[in-house]
mmCIF file of C-alpha atoms in Angstrom:
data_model
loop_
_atom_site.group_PDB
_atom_site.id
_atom_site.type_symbol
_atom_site.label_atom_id
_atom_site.label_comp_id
_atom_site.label_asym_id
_atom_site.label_seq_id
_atom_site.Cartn_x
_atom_site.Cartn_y
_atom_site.Cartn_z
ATOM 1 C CA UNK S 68 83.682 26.294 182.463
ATOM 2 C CA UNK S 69 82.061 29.570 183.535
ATOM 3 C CA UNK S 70 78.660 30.628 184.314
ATOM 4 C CA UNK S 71 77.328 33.484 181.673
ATOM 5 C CA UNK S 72 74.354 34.065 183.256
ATOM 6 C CA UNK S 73 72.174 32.238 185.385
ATOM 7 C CA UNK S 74 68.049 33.026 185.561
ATOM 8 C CA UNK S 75 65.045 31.794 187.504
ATOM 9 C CA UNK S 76 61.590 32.651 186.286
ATOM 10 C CA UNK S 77 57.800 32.016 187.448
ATOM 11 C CA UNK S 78 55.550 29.913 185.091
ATOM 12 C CA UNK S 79 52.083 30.453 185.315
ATOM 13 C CA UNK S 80 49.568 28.206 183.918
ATOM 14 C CA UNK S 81 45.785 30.038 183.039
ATOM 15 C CA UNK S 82 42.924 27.660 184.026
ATOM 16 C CA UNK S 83 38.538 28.711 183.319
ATOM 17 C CA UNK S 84 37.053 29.274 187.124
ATOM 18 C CA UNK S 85 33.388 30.666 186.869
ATOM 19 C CA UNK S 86 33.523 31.482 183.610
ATOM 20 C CA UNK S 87 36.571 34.195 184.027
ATOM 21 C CA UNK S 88 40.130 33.192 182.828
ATOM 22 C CA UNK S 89 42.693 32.714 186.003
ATOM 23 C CA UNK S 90 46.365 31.825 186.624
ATOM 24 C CA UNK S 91 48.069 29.911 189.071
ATOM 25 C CA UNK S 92 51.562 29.171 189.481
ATOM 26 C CA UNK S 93 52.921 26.321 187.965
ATOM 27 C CA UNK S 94 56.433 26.087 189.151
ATOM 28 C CA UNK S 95 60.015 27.591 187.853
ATOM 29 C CA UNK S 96 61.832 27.774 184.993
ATOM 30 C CA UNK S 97 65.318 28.536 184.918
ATOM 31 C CA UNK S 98 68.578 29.223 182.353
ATOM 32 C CA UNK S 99 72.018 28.510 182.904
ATOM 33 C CA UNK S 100 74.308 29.883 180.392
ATOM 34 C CA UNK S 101 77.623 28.212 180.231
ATOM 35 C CA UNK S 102 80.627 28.598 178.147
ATOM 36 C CA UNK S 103 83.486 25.731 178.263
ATOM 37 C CA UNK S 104 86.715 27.596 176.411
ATOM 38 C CA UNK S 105 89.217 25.044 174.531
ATOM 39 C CA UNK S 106 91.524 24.924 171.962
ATOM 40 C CA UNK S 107 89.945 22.941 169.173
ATOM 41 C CA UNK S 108 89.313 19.301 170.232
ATOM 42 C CA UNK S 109 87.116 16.985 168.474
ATOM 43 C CA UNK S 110 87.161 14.444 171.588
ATOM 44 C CA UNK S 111 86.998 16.931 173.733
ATOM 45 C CA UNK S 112 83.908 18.272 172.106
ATOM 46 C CA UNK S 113 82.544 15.040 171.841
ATOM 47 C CA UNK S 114 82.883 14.025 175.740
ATOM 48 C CA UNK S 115 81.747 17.501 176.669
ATOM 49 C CA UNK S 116 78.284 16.676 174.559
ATOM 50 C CA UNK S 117 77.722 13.399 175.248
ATOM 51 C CA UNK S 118 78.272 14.651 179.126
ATOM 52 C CA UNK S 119 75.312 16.977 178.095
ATOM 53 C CA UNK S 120 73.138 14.369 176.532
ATOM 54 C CA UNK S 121 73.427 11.636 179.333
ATOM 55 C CA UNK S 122 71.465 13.614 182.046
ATOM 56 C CA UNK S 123 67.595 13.963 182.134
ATOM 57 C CA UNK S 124 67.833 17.328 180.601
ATOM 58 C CA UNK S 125 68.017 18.554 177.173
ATOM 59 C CA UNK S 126 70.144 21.551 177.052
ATOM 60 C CA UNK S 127 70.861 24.143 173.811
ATOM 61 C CA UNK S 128 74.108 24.369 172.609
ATOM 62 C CA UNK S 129 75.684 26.902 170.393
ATOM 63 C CA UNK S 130 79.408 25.538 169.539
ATOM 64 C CA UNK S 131 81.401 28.588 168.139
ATOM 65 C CA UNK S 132 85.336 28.824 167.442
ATOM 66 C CA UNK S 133 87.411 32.191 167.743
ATOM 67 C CA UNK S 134 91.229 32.899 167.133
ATOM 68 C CA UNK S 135 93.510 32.619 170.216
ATOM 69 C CA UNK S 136 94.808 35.523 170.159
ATOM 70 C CA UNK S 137 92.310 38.210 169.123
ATOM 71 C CA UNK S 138 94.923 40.984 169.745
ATOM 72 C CA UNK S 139 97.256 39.784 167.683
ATOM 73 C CA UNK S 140 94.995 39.431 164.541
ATOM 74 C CA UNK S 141 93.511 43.036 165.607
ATOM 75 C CA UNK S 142 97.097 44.568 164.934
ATOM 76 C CA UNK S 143 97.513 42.430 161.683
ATOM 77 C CA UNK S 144 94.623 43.773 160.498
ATOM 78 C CA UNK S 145 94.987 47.409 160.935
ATOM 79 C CA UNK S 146 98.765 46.804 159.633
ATOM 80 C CA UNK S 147 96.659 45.878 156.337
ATOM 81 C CA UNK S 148 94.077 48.370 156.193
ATOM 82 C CA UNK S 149 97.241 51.002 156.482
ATOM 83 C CA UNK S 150 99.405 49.275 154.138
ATOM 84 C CA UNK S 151 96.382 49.400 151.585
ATOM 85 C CA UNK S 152 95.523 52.954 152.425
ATOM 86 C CA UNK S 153 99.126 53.615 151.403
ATOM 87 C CA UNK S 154 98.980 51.384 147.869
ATOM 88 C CA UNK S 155 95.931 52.875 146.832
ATOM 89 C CA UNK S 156 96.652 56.524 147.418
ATOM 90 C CA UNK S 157 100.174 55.842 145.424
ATOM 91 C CA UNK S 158 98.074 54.401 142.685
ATOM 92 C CA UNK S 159 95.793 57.405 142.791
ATOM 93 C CA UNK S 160 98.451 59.952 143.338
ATOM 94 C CA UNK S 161 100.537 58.744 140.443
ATOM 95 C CA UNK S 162 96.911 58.163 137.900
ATOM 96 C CA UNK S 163 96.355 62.025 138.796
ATOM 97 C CA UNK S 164 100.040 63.210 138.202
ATOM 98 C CA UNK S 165 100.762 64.604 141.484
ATOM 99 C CA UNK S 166 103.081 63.742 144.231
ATOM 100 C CA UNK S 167 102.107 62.310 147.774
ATOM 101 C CA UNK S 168 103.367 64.280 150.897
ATOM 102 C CA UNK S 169 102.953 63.985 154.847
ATOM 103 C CA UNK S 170 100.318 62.495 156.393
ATOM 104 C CA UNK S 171 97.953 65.033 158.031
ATOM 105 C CA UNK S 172 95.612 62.644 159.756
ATOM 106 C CA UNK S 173 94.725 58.624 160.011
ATOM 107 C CA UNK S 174 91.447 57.826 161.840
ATOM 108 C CA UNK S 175 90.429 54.296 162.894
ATOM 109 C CA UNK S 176 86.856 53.958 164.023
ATOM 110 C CA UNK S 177 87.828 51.255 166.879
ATOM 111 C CA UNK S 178 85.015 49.473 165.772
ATOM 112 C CA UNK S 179 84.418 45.964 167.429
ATOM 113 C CA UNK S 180 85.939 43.252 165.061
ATOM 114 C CA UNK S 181 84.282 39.772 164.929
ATOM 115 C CA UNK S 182 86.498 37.215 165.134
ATOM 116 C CA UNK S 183 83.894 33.833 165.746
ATOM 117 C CA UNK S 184 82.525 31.734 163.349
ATOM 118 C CA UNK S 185 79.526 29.183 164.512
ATOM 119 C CA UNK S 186 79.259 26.402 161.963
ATOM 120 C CA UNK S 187 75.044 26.219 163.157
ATOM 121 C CA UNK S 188 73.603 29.659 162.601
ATOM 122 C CA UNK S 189 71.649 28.856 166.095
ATOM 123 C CA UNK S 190 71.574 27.035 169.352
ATOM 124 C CA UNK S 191 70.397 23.793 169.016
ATOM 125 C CA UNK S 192 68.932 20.891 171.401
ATOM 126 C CA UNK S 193 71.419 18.280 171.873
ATOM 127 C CA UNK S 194 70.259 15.135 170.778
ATOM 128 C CA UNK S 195 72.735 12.253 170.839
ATOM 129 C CA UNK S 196 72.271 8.350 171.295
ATOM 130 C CA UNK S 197 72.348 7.348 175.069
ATOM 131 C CA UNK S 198 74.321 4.440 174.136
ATOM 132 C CA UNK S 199 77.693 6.460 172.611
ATOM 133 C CA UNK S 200 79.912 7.073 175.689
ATOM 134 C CA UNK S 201 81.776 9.641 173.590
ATOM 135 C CA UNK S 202 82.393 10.779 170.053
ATOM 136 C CA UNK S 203 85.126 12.061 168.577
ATOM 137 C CA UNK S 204 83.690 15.196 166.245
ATOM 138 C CA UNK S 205 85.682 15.391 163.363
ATOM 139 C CA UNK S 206 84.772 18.899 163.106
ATOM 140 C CA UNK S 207 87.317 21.801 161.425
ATOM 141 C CA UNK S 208 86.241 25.120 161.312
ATOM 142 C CA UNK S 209 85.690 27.275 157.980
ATOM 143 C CA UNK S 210 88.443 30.299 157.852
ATOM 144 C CA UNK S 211 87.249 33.392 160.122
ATOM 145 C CA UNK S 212 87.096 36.396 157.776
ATOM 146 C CA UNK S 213 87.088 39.674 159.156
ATOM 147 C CA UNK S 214 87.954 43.284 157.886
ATOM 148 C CA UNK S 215 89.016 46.497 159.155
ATOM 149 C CA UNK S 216 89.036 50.246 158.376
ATOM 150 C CA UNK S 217 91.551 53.002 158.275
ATOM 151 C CA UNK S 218 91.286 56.681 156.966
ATOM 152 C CA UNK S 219 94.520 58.461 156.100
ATOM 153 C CA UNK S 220 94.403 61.631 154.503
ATOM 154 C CA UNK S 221 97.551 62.878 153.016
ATOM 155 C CA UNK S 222 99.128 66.395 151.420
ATOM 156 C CA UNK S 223 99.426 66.352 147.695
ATOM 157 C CA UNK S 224 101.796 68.196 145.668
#
């Protein structure tokens, strides 16, 4: 478990004195922003929520699932987007009856590449039964779908 970010606010309360608007302090609010990291667990989920709901608070969760090894996928991808840049200038090359030569430049626009998928589109207050000591979330992820871009220009002849 580690801390995202952690914030402590004033909360002021307005009250009528004398006919003018006032505020007071009314105490603090603060936000801790966790994030618990695990391969995908459906007890594990489950105990880590139902530790959540069995306090006095009511936290927001957001439950998300990523690829273990971003990296990896990264490189698959841009193997892809090259390996299609190649098909589809062979297919255009031949269609226009000339022949494909050296490759004079490839750009790739290191854009960021998403690889998370939430299955709730926002956080959401836990709200469990008191009673459950645990729950095993039979829970599996949808397929993470992500794309990337390469430019390769080539010499024709």
């Amino acid at each position: 478990i580690k801390t995202l970010s952690f914030d402590v606010d004033t909360v002021f309360e307005s009250y009528k004195e004398n006919d003018a608007y006032r505020q007071r302090l009314a105490g603090y609010r603060y936000r801790h922003v966790l994030k618990a990291e695990f391969l995908s667990d459906g007890k594990r989920l489950g105990n880590i929520l139902y530790a959540l709901t069995a306090g006095p608070l009511c936290p927001e969760i957001r439950i998300s699932y990523t690829v273990s090894d971003p990296e990896s996928v990264k490189n698959t991808l841009l193997g892809r987007a090259v390996a299609d840049a190649v098909q589809k200038a062979r297919v255009l090359a031949e269609t226009a009856g000339v022949g494909l030569g050296d490759i004079q430049s490839m750009d790739y626009p290191w854009s960021r590449v998403d690889f998370e998928m939430s299955p709730f589109s926002d956080a959401m207050p836990v709200m469990a039964p008191k009673m459950l000591k645990s729950v095993d979330l039979d829970m599996e992820p949808d397929d993470i779908e992500a794309d990337d871009t390469v430019t390769v220009v080539w010499d024709i002849s």
